[in-house]
Structures are given as C-alpha cells and as structure tokens.
Amino acid sequence: MKYLITGGGTGGHIYPALAIAKEIKRKDKNAEILYVGTEKGLESELVPKEGFQFRTIRVKGMPRKINKESLIAIKELIHGINDAKKIIKDFRPNVVIGTGGYVCGPVVYMAKKKKIPALIHEQNAFPGITNKILSRYVDKVAVTFDEAKKYFKYPDRVLNTGNPIRKEILEINKEEAYKVLDIDKNIPFVLSFGGSGGQKTLNDAMYYFIKESMGKGDIQIIHVTGKRFYDEFIDRLKKDNINLNKNIRVFPYLYQIPEAINIATLVVTSSGAITLAEISAVGVPSILIPKSYTAENHQEFNARAFENKGASILVLEKDIKENTLNDIIYSVIQDKERLAQMASKSKKLGKIDASERIVELINTIVK
C-alpha cells in the first residue's frame, strides 16, 4: 500500500509524522511511504536522514493581515496546489496523512479533491489554522487533547489518539540513567528546559532559582538553556561569581533528555506538544511555563489542559518575577504526597500507543 505523509515547519509537526511513518513500516514492511514537505523547512533535513523518500512543494505561511506578503503567499499557494497535484498523480497514494503546518494544506486538500482517503493529526489543545480548515474535508481527525475537539466543525470525525512519541523514552533503564547523569536518587532532582530551542523567560527564572540553591545539598538541578542562550547564561553566572557544582549543572543542549525525564522528581518546561506527550508517557509532575509567542498561543492551551487535570502547575511568562520559581519548586518537591498525585495524574494523560492508534485509524478509512 502507498502512504503519502505531509507535515512540516517545526519539529512539533515533523516528529509525529516520522513516528507514524515508522509504525506503518513496522506493521507493513512492504509499505511505500512518500513524505512531502518544503525545501527550506526542517523536514528537508530530518526526513531524508530517516531513510524516507522525500519530495517538496512550494508554499508560504499566510500573514494574519492583508499586505504585500499576502499576495506572495497566495501565489505560492497556487504553485503548491499544482505541485501537490503532480506529486499525487505520480505517486498515486492509497491514503494521505497530514500532521500540520502550511505544507499540509495543498497536499491534503488536493488528495480529497481526488477522492483519496485522508486523515490529519492535531498535536495541540488549540488547533492550528491549517488543520481547522482541512478538518472540513478529511475522513478522520486524530487529536492529542480532548479540549481540541470543540474547535472542529465535525466532532463525529474526531478521535483522541494521543501524540506519537519516540519509543526510547519508554525503554530507559532508570538505574543506568542515574549513573549516566550522575544523579543521586535520594535527593530531589529538578530538570528544566525550554523546548529544543530554549526559552529566555524560563532561563531568567531558573537563573534566580539556581542562584538561591547554591550551597544547598538538598536539591539537584540540570538546566538546559538552549544553544543560543547558553553563553549569555554562563557569562551571567560568572559575573555574579556563581560557581556551579556537581549538584547544579547547566548545558546548552542535553542529548540524554529521555534519561533525565525518566528519573526527574519534577520537570520545569514550556508546554510544546511533544514535551507534554513525553513527560505524561513517563508520568512526571511538572511546572509549565508556556511560550507566549507561539502560533495562536497554543502552548497556554496545552498547559491549561494539564493544569486542569492536576498533572501540572501553570505559570504564565507575564507573571514570573525574580523568586517566582523558588517558592513554587520548593513547595512542590517538599510535599511528597502532592508529587505522587501529580505524577499519577500526569501518567493518566499519557498515551504510549499513540502511533499504533493512529495507524489503526488510518486503516479504517482505506477502502
């Protein structure tokens, strides 16, 4: 069978698409998979590395206001529809799967014009504009949050499958993780990171928390700044004569995030869909600081969904003061009963078989 998968722009759209592609291949080694993205998008780097056939179309994001860029975007959209039409004609897929981003628009729309079964996956609690439009045409809509259902015109087509995650997050040997990261299992361990690119507000808040925690032996901290913020963060520590030690470490990037999540007492992070899927798959309590500048402010909607279920504490960027995190973190890690309750509720939100659920849903729409 032939599967055409499309999704791009950010890792939040690309990684779920790749997880679905891998699950399709796991279940059907003879499956033919074509991934359609854009030439300049992150998908053009990630997809070929995973060994999947990759083709591109021309498309640009539509500005919120009508201006010169709007005309360019409309012109590119017309090109994109023609590109998608040609790719679909050449590949002749049995089904098309979209995971969000502007690239999905022309591809999924054209598939439905050709009467090809199609499914989209929405990662966030507040759907992106492309998926909201496409939901009117596709056969099924897979979502990660129940809160997203009300934004789609045809709720009978919507099913909560969860968000696909990398399998290694579930295969971590915790005893080995403690050794690899040099973490003492008897002392609370706080892991903080602002998504793959870092987050300035979270960095500022964690700076003060680290400053206040120096010299204390009752806490362990690993803070990941993001590569673009690392030098500035370290220079700031040096300026204030703060010398990090074994218990408090700062990194620009951490390849052992799966290990760290699995053994963390508490995670302080932004609220991207992939991060939330991973911490809930493991069942980790969290403090969420949604990035206020994301499209449609979707991270705040994600964070509120977790807060409403009792899995997380939500702190908005605008509400963060110098000592905001100090008080919250210490109040949580010193309350073992509260930690246990948050961990349990986090685990209940996790869907470790999201990829399998989505592939099963795909099979139901293919005649």
Tab-separated table of C-alpha atoms in Angstrom:
chain	number	residue	atom	x	y	z
A	1	MET	CA	0.000	0.000	0.000
A	2	LYS	CA	1.134	3.560	-0.684
A	3	TYR	CA	1.122	6.181	2.070
A	4	LEU	CA	1.733	9.887	1.498
A	5	ILE	CA	2.654	11.746	4.696
A	6	THR	CA	2.968	15.507	4.978
A	7	GLY	CA	3.765	17.880	7.830
A	8	GLY	CA	6.417	20.498	8.365
A	9	GLY	CA	7.812	23.749	9.607
A	10	THR	CA	8.564	22.716	13.179
A	11	GLY	CA	9.589	19.567	14.990
A	12	GLY	CA	6.149	19.514	16.603
A	13	HIS	CA	4.657	18.620	13.217
A	14	ILE	CA	7.557	16.575	11.829
A	15	TYR	CA	8.372	14.150	14.663
A	16	PRO	CA	4.787	12.824	14.954
A	17	ALA	CA	4.764	12.319	11.172
A	18	LEU	CA	8.007	10.342	11.358
A	19	ALA	CA	6.686	8.268	14.264
A	20	ILE	CA	3.589	7.400	12.221
A	21	ALA	CA	5.757	6.510	9.210
A	22	LYS	CA	7.912	4.201	11.329
A	23	GLU	CA	4.849	2.489	12.797
A	24	ILE	CA	3.445	1.941	9.297
A	25	LYS	CA	6.746	0.347	8.271
A	26	ARG	CA	6.807	-1.766	11.431
A	27	LYS	CA	3.383	-3.185	10.619
A	28	ASP	CA	3.890	-3.417	6.860
A	29	LYS	CA	7.458	-3.840	5.649
A	30	ASN	CA	6.259	-3.576	2.036
A	31	ALA	CA	4.562	-0.219	2.567
A	32	GLU	CA	5.646	2.544	0.198
A	33	ILE	CA	5.954	5.873	2.012
A	34	LEU	CA	6.456	9.284	0.465
A	35	TYR	CA	6.960	12.323	2.688
A	36	VAL	CA	6.043	15.706	1.227
A	37	GLY	CA	7.469	18.868	2.783
A	38	THR	CA	9.094	22.138	1.773
A	39	GLU	CA	12.614	22.727	0.550
A	40	LYS	CA	13.546	25.158	3.326
A	41	GLY	CA	11.652	23.533	6.192
A	42	LEU	CA	13.270	21.474	8.943
A	43	GLU	CA	11.659	18.391	7.398
A	44	SER	CA	14.070	18.634	4.442
A	45	GLU	CA	16.884	17.776	6.878
A	46	LEU	CA	15.142	15.307	9.171
A	47	VAL	CA	13.143	13.139	6.785
A	48	PRO	CA	15.921	12.012	4.404
A	49	LYS	CA	18.066	11.104	7.443
A	50	GLU	CA	15.336	8.648	8.467
A	51	GLY	CA	15.520	6.984	5.072
A	52	PHE	CA	12.128	8.022	3.713
A	53	GLN	CA	11.501	9.197	0.158
A	54	PHE	CA	11.075	12.974	0.198
A	55	ARG	CA	9.591	15.482	-2.246
A	56	THR	CA	8.826	19.183	-1.891
A	57	ILE	CA	6.140	21.678	-2.808
A	58	ARG	CA	6.156	25.482	-2.772
A	59	VAL	CA	4.092	27.089	-0.021
A	60	LYS	CA	4.340	30.005	2.423
A	61	GLY	CA	2.509	30.813	5.615
A	62	MET	CA	-0.336	33.280	5.165
A	63	PRO	CA	0.164	36.548	7.118
A	64	ARG	CA	-2.530	37.499	9.636
A	65	LYS	CA	-3.018	40.878	7.913
A	66	ILE	CA	-3.517	41.628	4.244
A	67	ASN	CA	-0.294	43.092	2.833
A	68	LYS	CA	2.331	42.520	0.170
A	69	GLU	CA	3.359	39.252	1.816
A	70	SER	CA	-0.230	38.025	1.461
A	71	LEU	CA	-0.033	38.303	-2.328
A	72	ILE	CA	3.241	36.383	-2.356
A	73	ALA	CA	1.710	33.708	-0.113
A	74	ILE	CA	-1.348	33.360	-2.378
A	75	LYS	CA	0.907	32.995	-5.420
A	76	GLU	CA	2.954	30.329	-3.611
A	77	LEU	CA	-0.244	28.546	-2.530
A	78	ILE	CA	-1.327	28.244	-6.171
A	79	HIS	CA	2.110	26.825	-7.013
A	80	GLY	CA	1.810	24.500	-4.030
A	81	ILE	CA	-1.550	23.152	-5.151
A	82	ASN	CA	-0.129	22.455	-8.617
A	83	ASP	CA	2.962	20.822	-7.100
A	84	ALA	CA	0.789	18.660	-4.842
A	85	LYS	CA	-1.435	17.690	-7.772
A	86	LYS	CA	1.591	16.476	-9.747
A	87	ILE	CA	3.083	14.551	-6.798
A	88	ILE	CA	-0.239	12.824	-6.084
A	89	LYS	CA	-0.645	11.945	-9.765
A	90	ASP	CA	2.889	10.475	-9.902
A	91	PHE	CA	2.797	8.593	-6.581
A	92	ARG	CA	-0.899	7.570	-6.591
A	93	PRO	CA	-1.230	7.093	-2.807
A	94	ASN	CA	-3.911	4.919	-1.191
A	95	VAL	CA	-4.124	7.328	1.736
A	96	VAL	CA	-2.783	10.757	2.752
A	97	ILE	CA	-1.826	11.694	6.333
A	98	GLY	CA	-1.209	15.289	7.438
A	99	THR	CA	0.333	16.350	10.746
A	100	GLY	CA	0.054	20.118	10.481
A	101	GLY	CA	1.976	23.070	9.147
A	102	TYR	CA	1.249	25.056	5.991
A	103	VAL	CA	2.635	22.352	3.714
A	104	CYS	CA	-0.308	20.132	4.647
A	105	GLY	CA	-2.862	22.476	3.125
A	106	PRO	CA	-2.287	21.943	-0.616
A	107	VAL	CA	-1.404	18.241	-0.245
A	108	VAL	CA	-4.355	17.110	1.870
A	109	TYR	CA	-6.817	19.364	0.044
A	110	MET	CA	-5.749	18.039	-3.331
A	111	ALA	CA	-5.938	14.452	-2.066
A	112	LYS	CA	-9.565	14.941	-1.082
A	113	LYS	CA	-10.307	16.590	-4.435
A	114	LYS	CA	-9.050	13.340	-5.950
A	115	LYS	CA	-11.269	11.361	-3.532
A	116	ILE	CA	-8.270	9.820	-1.754
A	117	PRO	CA	-8.871	8.872	1.915
A	118	ALA	CA	-7.174	11.371	4.238
A	119	LEU	CA	-6.512	11.854	7.941
A	120	ILE	CA	-4.970	14.738	9.863
A	121	HIS	CA	-3.348	14.738	13.288
A	122	GLU	CA	-3.543	17.751	15.611
A	123	GLN	CA	-0.917	17.897	18.383
A	124	ASN	CA	-2.183	20.890	20.359
A	125	ALA	CA	-5.175	21.729	22.550
A	126	PHE	CA	-5.895	24.697	20.285
A	127	PRO	CA	-5.710	23.561	16.635
A	128	GLY	CA	-3.647	25.335	14.015
A	129	ILE	CA	-5.464	27.191	11.243
A	130	THR	CA	-4.401	24.727	8.525
A	131	ASN	CA	-5.839	21.745	10.387
A	132	LYS	CA	-9.047	23.608	11.229
A	133	ILE	CA	-9.618	24.251	7.520
A	134	LEU	CA	-8.625	20.727	6.443
A	135	SER	CA	-10.871	19.092	9.048
A	136	ARG	CA	-13.864	20.050	6.885
A	137	TYR	CA	-12.613	17.785	4.085
A	138	VAL	CA	-10.806	14.825	5.644
A	139	ASP	CA	-12.264	11.480	6.736
A	140	LYS	CA	-10.804	11.470	10.266
A	141	VAL	CA	-9.135	13.887	12.668
A	142	ALA	CA	-6.786	12.455	15.308
A	143	VAL	CA	-6.185	14.726	18.317
A	144	THR	CA	-3.961	14.753	21.378
A	145	PHE	CA	-6.226	16.736	23.716
A	146	ASP	CA	-9.962	16.297	24.276
A	147	GLU	CA	-10.049	20.097	24.557
A	148	ALA	CA	-9.291	20.353	20.820
A	149	LYS	CA	-12.467	18.565	19.704
A	150	LYS	CA	-14.762	21.566	20.097
A	151	TYR	CA	-12.790	23.583	17.541
A	152	PHE	CA	-13.569	21.215	14.666
A	153	LYS	CA	-16.774	21.536	12.658
A	154	TYR	CA	-17.491	17.794	12.540
A	155	PRO	CA	-16.800	16.339	16.018
A	156	ASP	CA	-18.005	12.888	14.922
A	157	ARG	CA	-14.843	12.612	12.794
A	158	VAL	CA	-12.540	13.398	15.743
A	159	LEU	CA	-10.812	10.761	17.885
A	160	ASN	CA	-8.279	11.241	20.694
A	161	THR	CA	-5.298	9.050	19.812
A	162	GLY	CA	-2.620	10.927	21.721
A	163	ASN	CA	0.613	12.315	20.281
A	164	PRO	CA	3.229	9.858	18.930
A	165	ILE	CA	6.466	9.794	20.935
A	166	ARG	CA	9.916	8.335	20.391
A	167	LYS	CA	9.971	4.759	21.678
A	168	GLU	CA	13.270	5.160	23.548
A	169	ILE	CA	11.560	7.358	26.146
A	170	LEU	CA	9.787	4.205	27.368
A	171	GLU	CA	12.828	1.925	27.244
A	172	ILE	CA	15.124	3.733	29.676
A	173	ASN	CA	16.839	1.724	32.396
A	174	LYS	CA	16.479	4.057	35.371
A	175	GLU	CA	19.426	2.615	37.305
A	176	GLU	CA	21.647	3.266	34.290
A	177	ALA	CA	20.157	6.735	33.865
A	178	TYR	CA	21.125	7.693	37.433
A	179	LYS	CA	24.704	6.610	36.667
A	180	VAL	CA	24.942	8.250	33.252
A	181	LEU	CA	23.665	11.592	34.552
A	182	ASP	CA	25.442	11.245	37.920
A	183	ILE	CA	22.223	11.811	39.874
A	184	ASP	CA	21.746	10.743	43.500
A	185	LYS	CA	18.368	9.004	43.652
A	186	ASN	CA	17.914	10.044	47.295
A	187	ILE	CA	17.992	13.799	46.574
A	188	PRO	CA	15.186	15.591	44.628
A	189	PHE	CA	16.184	16.190	41.022
A	190	VAL	CA	14.745	19.129	39.035
A	191	LEU	CA	15.103	19.062	35.244
A	192	SER	CA	14.401	22.285	33.366
A	193	PHE	CA	14.435	23.038	29.646
A	194	GLY	CA	12.530	25.379	27.342
A	195	GLY	CA	11.938	23.062	24.404
A	196	SER	CA	14.567	22.271	21.786
A	197	GLY	CA	15.440	25.937	21.165
A	198	GLY	CA	15.378	27.166	24.742
A	199	GLN	CA	13.221	29.868	26.337
A	200	LYS	CA	14.540	33.191	27.650
A	201	THR	CA	11.870	33.696	30.325
A	202	LEU	CA	12.419	30.210	31.724
A	203	ASN	CA	16.187	30.781	31.661
A	204	ASP	CA	15.804	34.011	33.637
A	205	ALA	CA	13.565	32.331	36.210
A	206	MET	CA	15.892	29.338	36.557
A	207	TYR	CA	18.885	31.660	36.928
A	208	TYR	CA	17.437	33.038	40.152
A	209	PHE	CA	16.446	29.573	41.315
A	210	ILE	CA	19.996	28.311	40.725
A	211	LYS	CA	21.417	31.376	42.464
A	212	GLU	CA	19.258	30.722	45.546
A	213	SER	CA	20.030	26.994	45.529
A	214	MET	CA	23.828	27.305	45.519
A	215	GLY	CA	25.348	25.767	48.619
A	216	LYS	CA	22.264	23.725	49.402
A	217	GLY	CA	22.741	19.975	49.398
A	218	ASP	CA	19.046	19.128	49.328
A	219	ILE	CA	18.438	19.555	45.601
A	220	GLN	CA	19.928	18.574	42.231
A	221	ILE	CA	19.358	20.679	39.115
A	222	ILE	CA	20.059	20.138	35.441
A	223	HIS	CA	19.104	23.190	33.424
A	224	VAL	CA	19.221	23.231	29.614
A	225	THR	CA	19.410	26.772	28.239
A	226	GLY	CA	19.191	26.094	24.516
A	227	LYS	CA	22.303	26.681	22.395
A	228	ARG	CA	21.505	30.302	21.506
A	229	PHE	CA	21.159	31.313	25.177
A	230	TYR	CA	23.999	29.302	26.723
A	231	ASP	CA	26.910	31.766	26.507
A	232	GLU	CA	24.797	34.607	27.875
A	233	PHE	CA	23.628	32.419	30.781
A	234	ILE	CA	27.177	31.300	31.678
A	235	ASP	CA	28.534	34.864	31.429
A	236	ARG	CA	25.836	35.967	33.826
A	237	LEU	CA	26.822	33.265	36.326
A	238	LYS	CA	30.473	34.332	36.098
A	239	LYS	CA	29.582	37.992	36.550
A	240	ASP	CA	27.776	37.129	39.802
A	241	ASN	CA	30.628	34.819	40.902
A	242	ILE	CA	28.370	31.764	40.886
A	243	ASN	CA	30.407	28.585	40.552
A	244	LEU	CA	28.373	25.561	39.580
A	245	ASN	CA	28.966	22.243	41.320
A	246	LYS	CA	28.121	18.563	40.929
A	247	ASN	CA	24.552	19.095	42.122
A	248	ILE	CA	23.783	22.040	39.841
A	249	ARG	CA	24.693	21.793	36.164
A	250	VAL	CA	23.871	23.864	33.088
A	251	PHE	CA	24.046	22.639	29.484
A	252	PRO	CA	23.353	24.248	26.090
A	253	TYR	CA	21.714	21.011	24.914
A	254	LEU	CA	21.139	17.634	26.532
A	255	TYR	CA	21.148	14.503	24.411
A	256	GLN	CA	20.118	12.430	27.448
A	257	ILE	CA	16.737	14.149	27.840
A	258	PRO	CA	14.901	10.765	27.733
A	259	GLU	CA	17.042	9.537	30.637
A	260	ALA	CA	16.616	12.782	32.552
A	261	ILE	CA	12.827	12.826	32.168
A	262	ASN	CA	12.604	9.255	33.440
A	263	ILE	CA	14.393	9.995	36.715
A	264	ALA	CA	13.311	13.605	37.359
A	265	THR	CA	11.413	14.436	40.528
A	266	LEU	CA	9.976	17.492	38.806
A	267	VAL	CA	10.235	18.937	35.293
A	268	VAL	CA	10.123	22.686	34.635
A	269	THR	CA	9.493	23.333	30.970
A	270	SER	CA	7.488	25.109	28.299
A	271	SER	CA	4.416	23.294	27.003
A	272	GLY	CA	5.110	22.127	23.488
A	273	ALA	CA	3.018	19.137	22.465
A	274	ILE	CA	5.920	16.681	22.147
A	275	THR	CA	7.373	17.583	25.543
A	276	LEU	CA	3.986	17.103	27.201
A	277	ALA	CA	3.448	13.786	25.438
A	278	GLU	CA	6.797	12.534	26.714
A	279	ILE	CA	6.514	13.675	30.328
A	280	SER	CA	2.996	12.241	30.568
A	281	ALA	CA	4.086	8.945	28.982
A	282	VAL	CA	6.582	8.596	31.831
A	283	GLY	CA	4.309	10.203	34.440
A	284	VAL	CA	6.339	13.150	35.719
A	285	PRO	CA	4.962	16.133	37.691
A	286	SER	CA	5.671	19.444	36.008
A	287	ILE	CA	5.685	23.211	36.238
A	288	LEU	CA	4.716	24.572	32.828
A	289	ILE	CA	5.720	27.999	31.507
A	290	PRO	CA	4.077	28.260	28.071
A	291	LYS	CA	5.849	30.366	25.470
A	292	SER	CA	3.606	33.369	24.903
A	293	TYR	CA	4.756	33.968	21.319
A	294	THR	CA	3.677	30.656	19.753
A	295	ALA	CA	1.051	30.489	16.998
A	296	GLU	CA	-2.473	31.034	18.360
A	297	ASN	CA	-0.888	30.925	21.841
A	298	HIS	CA	-1.367	27.140	21.645
A	299	GLN	CA	1.162	26.380	24.392
A	300	GLU	CA	-1.022	28.079	27.001
A	301	PHE	CA	-3.989	25.954	25.911
A	302	ASN	CA	-1.805	22.833	26.241
A	303	ALA	CA	-0.609	23.855	29.692
A	304	ARG	CA	-4.115	24.629	30.926
A	305	ALA	CA	-5.261	21.175	29.855
A	306	PHE	CA	-2.547	19.627	32.043
A	307	GLU	CA	-3.220	22.031	34.911
A	308	ASN	CA	-6.959	21.288	34.821
A	309	LYS	CA	-6.226	17.572	35.168
A	310	GLY	CA	-3.958	18.174	38.174
A	311	ALA	CA	-0.787	17.000	36.416
A	312	SER	CA	0.968	20.369	36.287
A	313	ILE	CA	1.276	23.838	37.750
A	314	LEU	CA	0.852	26.607	35.180
A	315	VAL	CA	2.896	29.811	35.410
A	316	LEU	CA	2.456	32.414	32.661
A	317	GLU	CA	5.536	34.264	31.424
A	318	LYS	CA	3.979	37.631	32.332
A	319	ASP	CA	3.544	36.504	35.953
A	320	ILE	CA	7.151	35.446	36.534
A	321	LYS	CA	9.080	37.571	38.999
A	322	GLU	CA	12.585	37.088	40.373
A	323	ASN	CA	11.674	34.498	43.025
A	324	THR	CA	8.534	33.003	41.481
A	325	LEU	CA	10.018	29.589	40.726
A	326	ASN	CA	11.933	29.355	44.017
A	327	ASP	CA	8.763	29.298	46.077
A	328	ILE	CA	6.804	27.008	43.757
A	329	ILE	CA	9.547	24.431	43.204
A	330	TYR	CA	10.441	24.049	46.870
A	331	SER	CA	6.796	23.872	47.942
A	332	VAL	CA	6.213	21.035	45.459
A	333	ILE	CA	9.335	18.917	45.953
A	334	GLN	CA	8.949	19.040	49.732
A	335	ASP	CA	5.386	17.692	49.503
A	336	LYS	CA	5.759	14.003	48.600
A	337	GLU	CA	2.022	13.370	48.631
A	338	ARG	CA	1.407	16.179	46.155
A	339	LEU	CA	4.239	14.957	43.940
A	340	ALA	CA	2.765	11.465	43.892
A	341	GLN	CA	-0.696	12.783	42.998
A	342	MET	CA	0.678	14.949	40.178
A	343	ALA	CA	2.747	12.044	38.857
A	344	SER	CA	-0.291	9.760	38.832
A	345	LYS	CA	-2.430	12.330	37.022
A	346	SER	CA	0.359	13.002	34.535
A	347	LYS	CA	0.590	9.284	33.768
A	348	LYS	CA	-3.168	9.094	33.155
A	349	LEU	CA	-2.819	11.752	30.444
A	350	GLY	CA	-0.106	9.801	28.630
A	351	LYS	CA	-0.870	7.614	25.630
A	352	ILE	CA	2.146	5.454	24.949
A	353	ASP	CA	0.491	3.718	21.982
A	354	ALA	CA	-0.476	6.835	20.007
A	355	SER	CA	1.340	5.733	16.832
A	356	GLU	CA	-0.436	2.383	16.882
A	357	ARG	CA	-3.819	4.063	17.435
A	358	ILE	CA	-3.262	6.421	14.508
A	359	VAL	CA	-2.236	3.625	12.148
A	360	GLU	CA	-5.320	1.641	13.170
A	361	LEU	CA	-7.435	4.725	12.435
A	362	ILE	CA	-5.755	5.095	9.040
A	363	ASN	CA	-6.661	1.505	8.209
A	364	THR	CA	-10.340	2.191	8.914
A	365	ILE	CA	-10.557	4.862	6.200
A	366	VAL	CA	-8.731	2.948	3.476
A	367	LYS	CA	-11.194	1.040	1.333
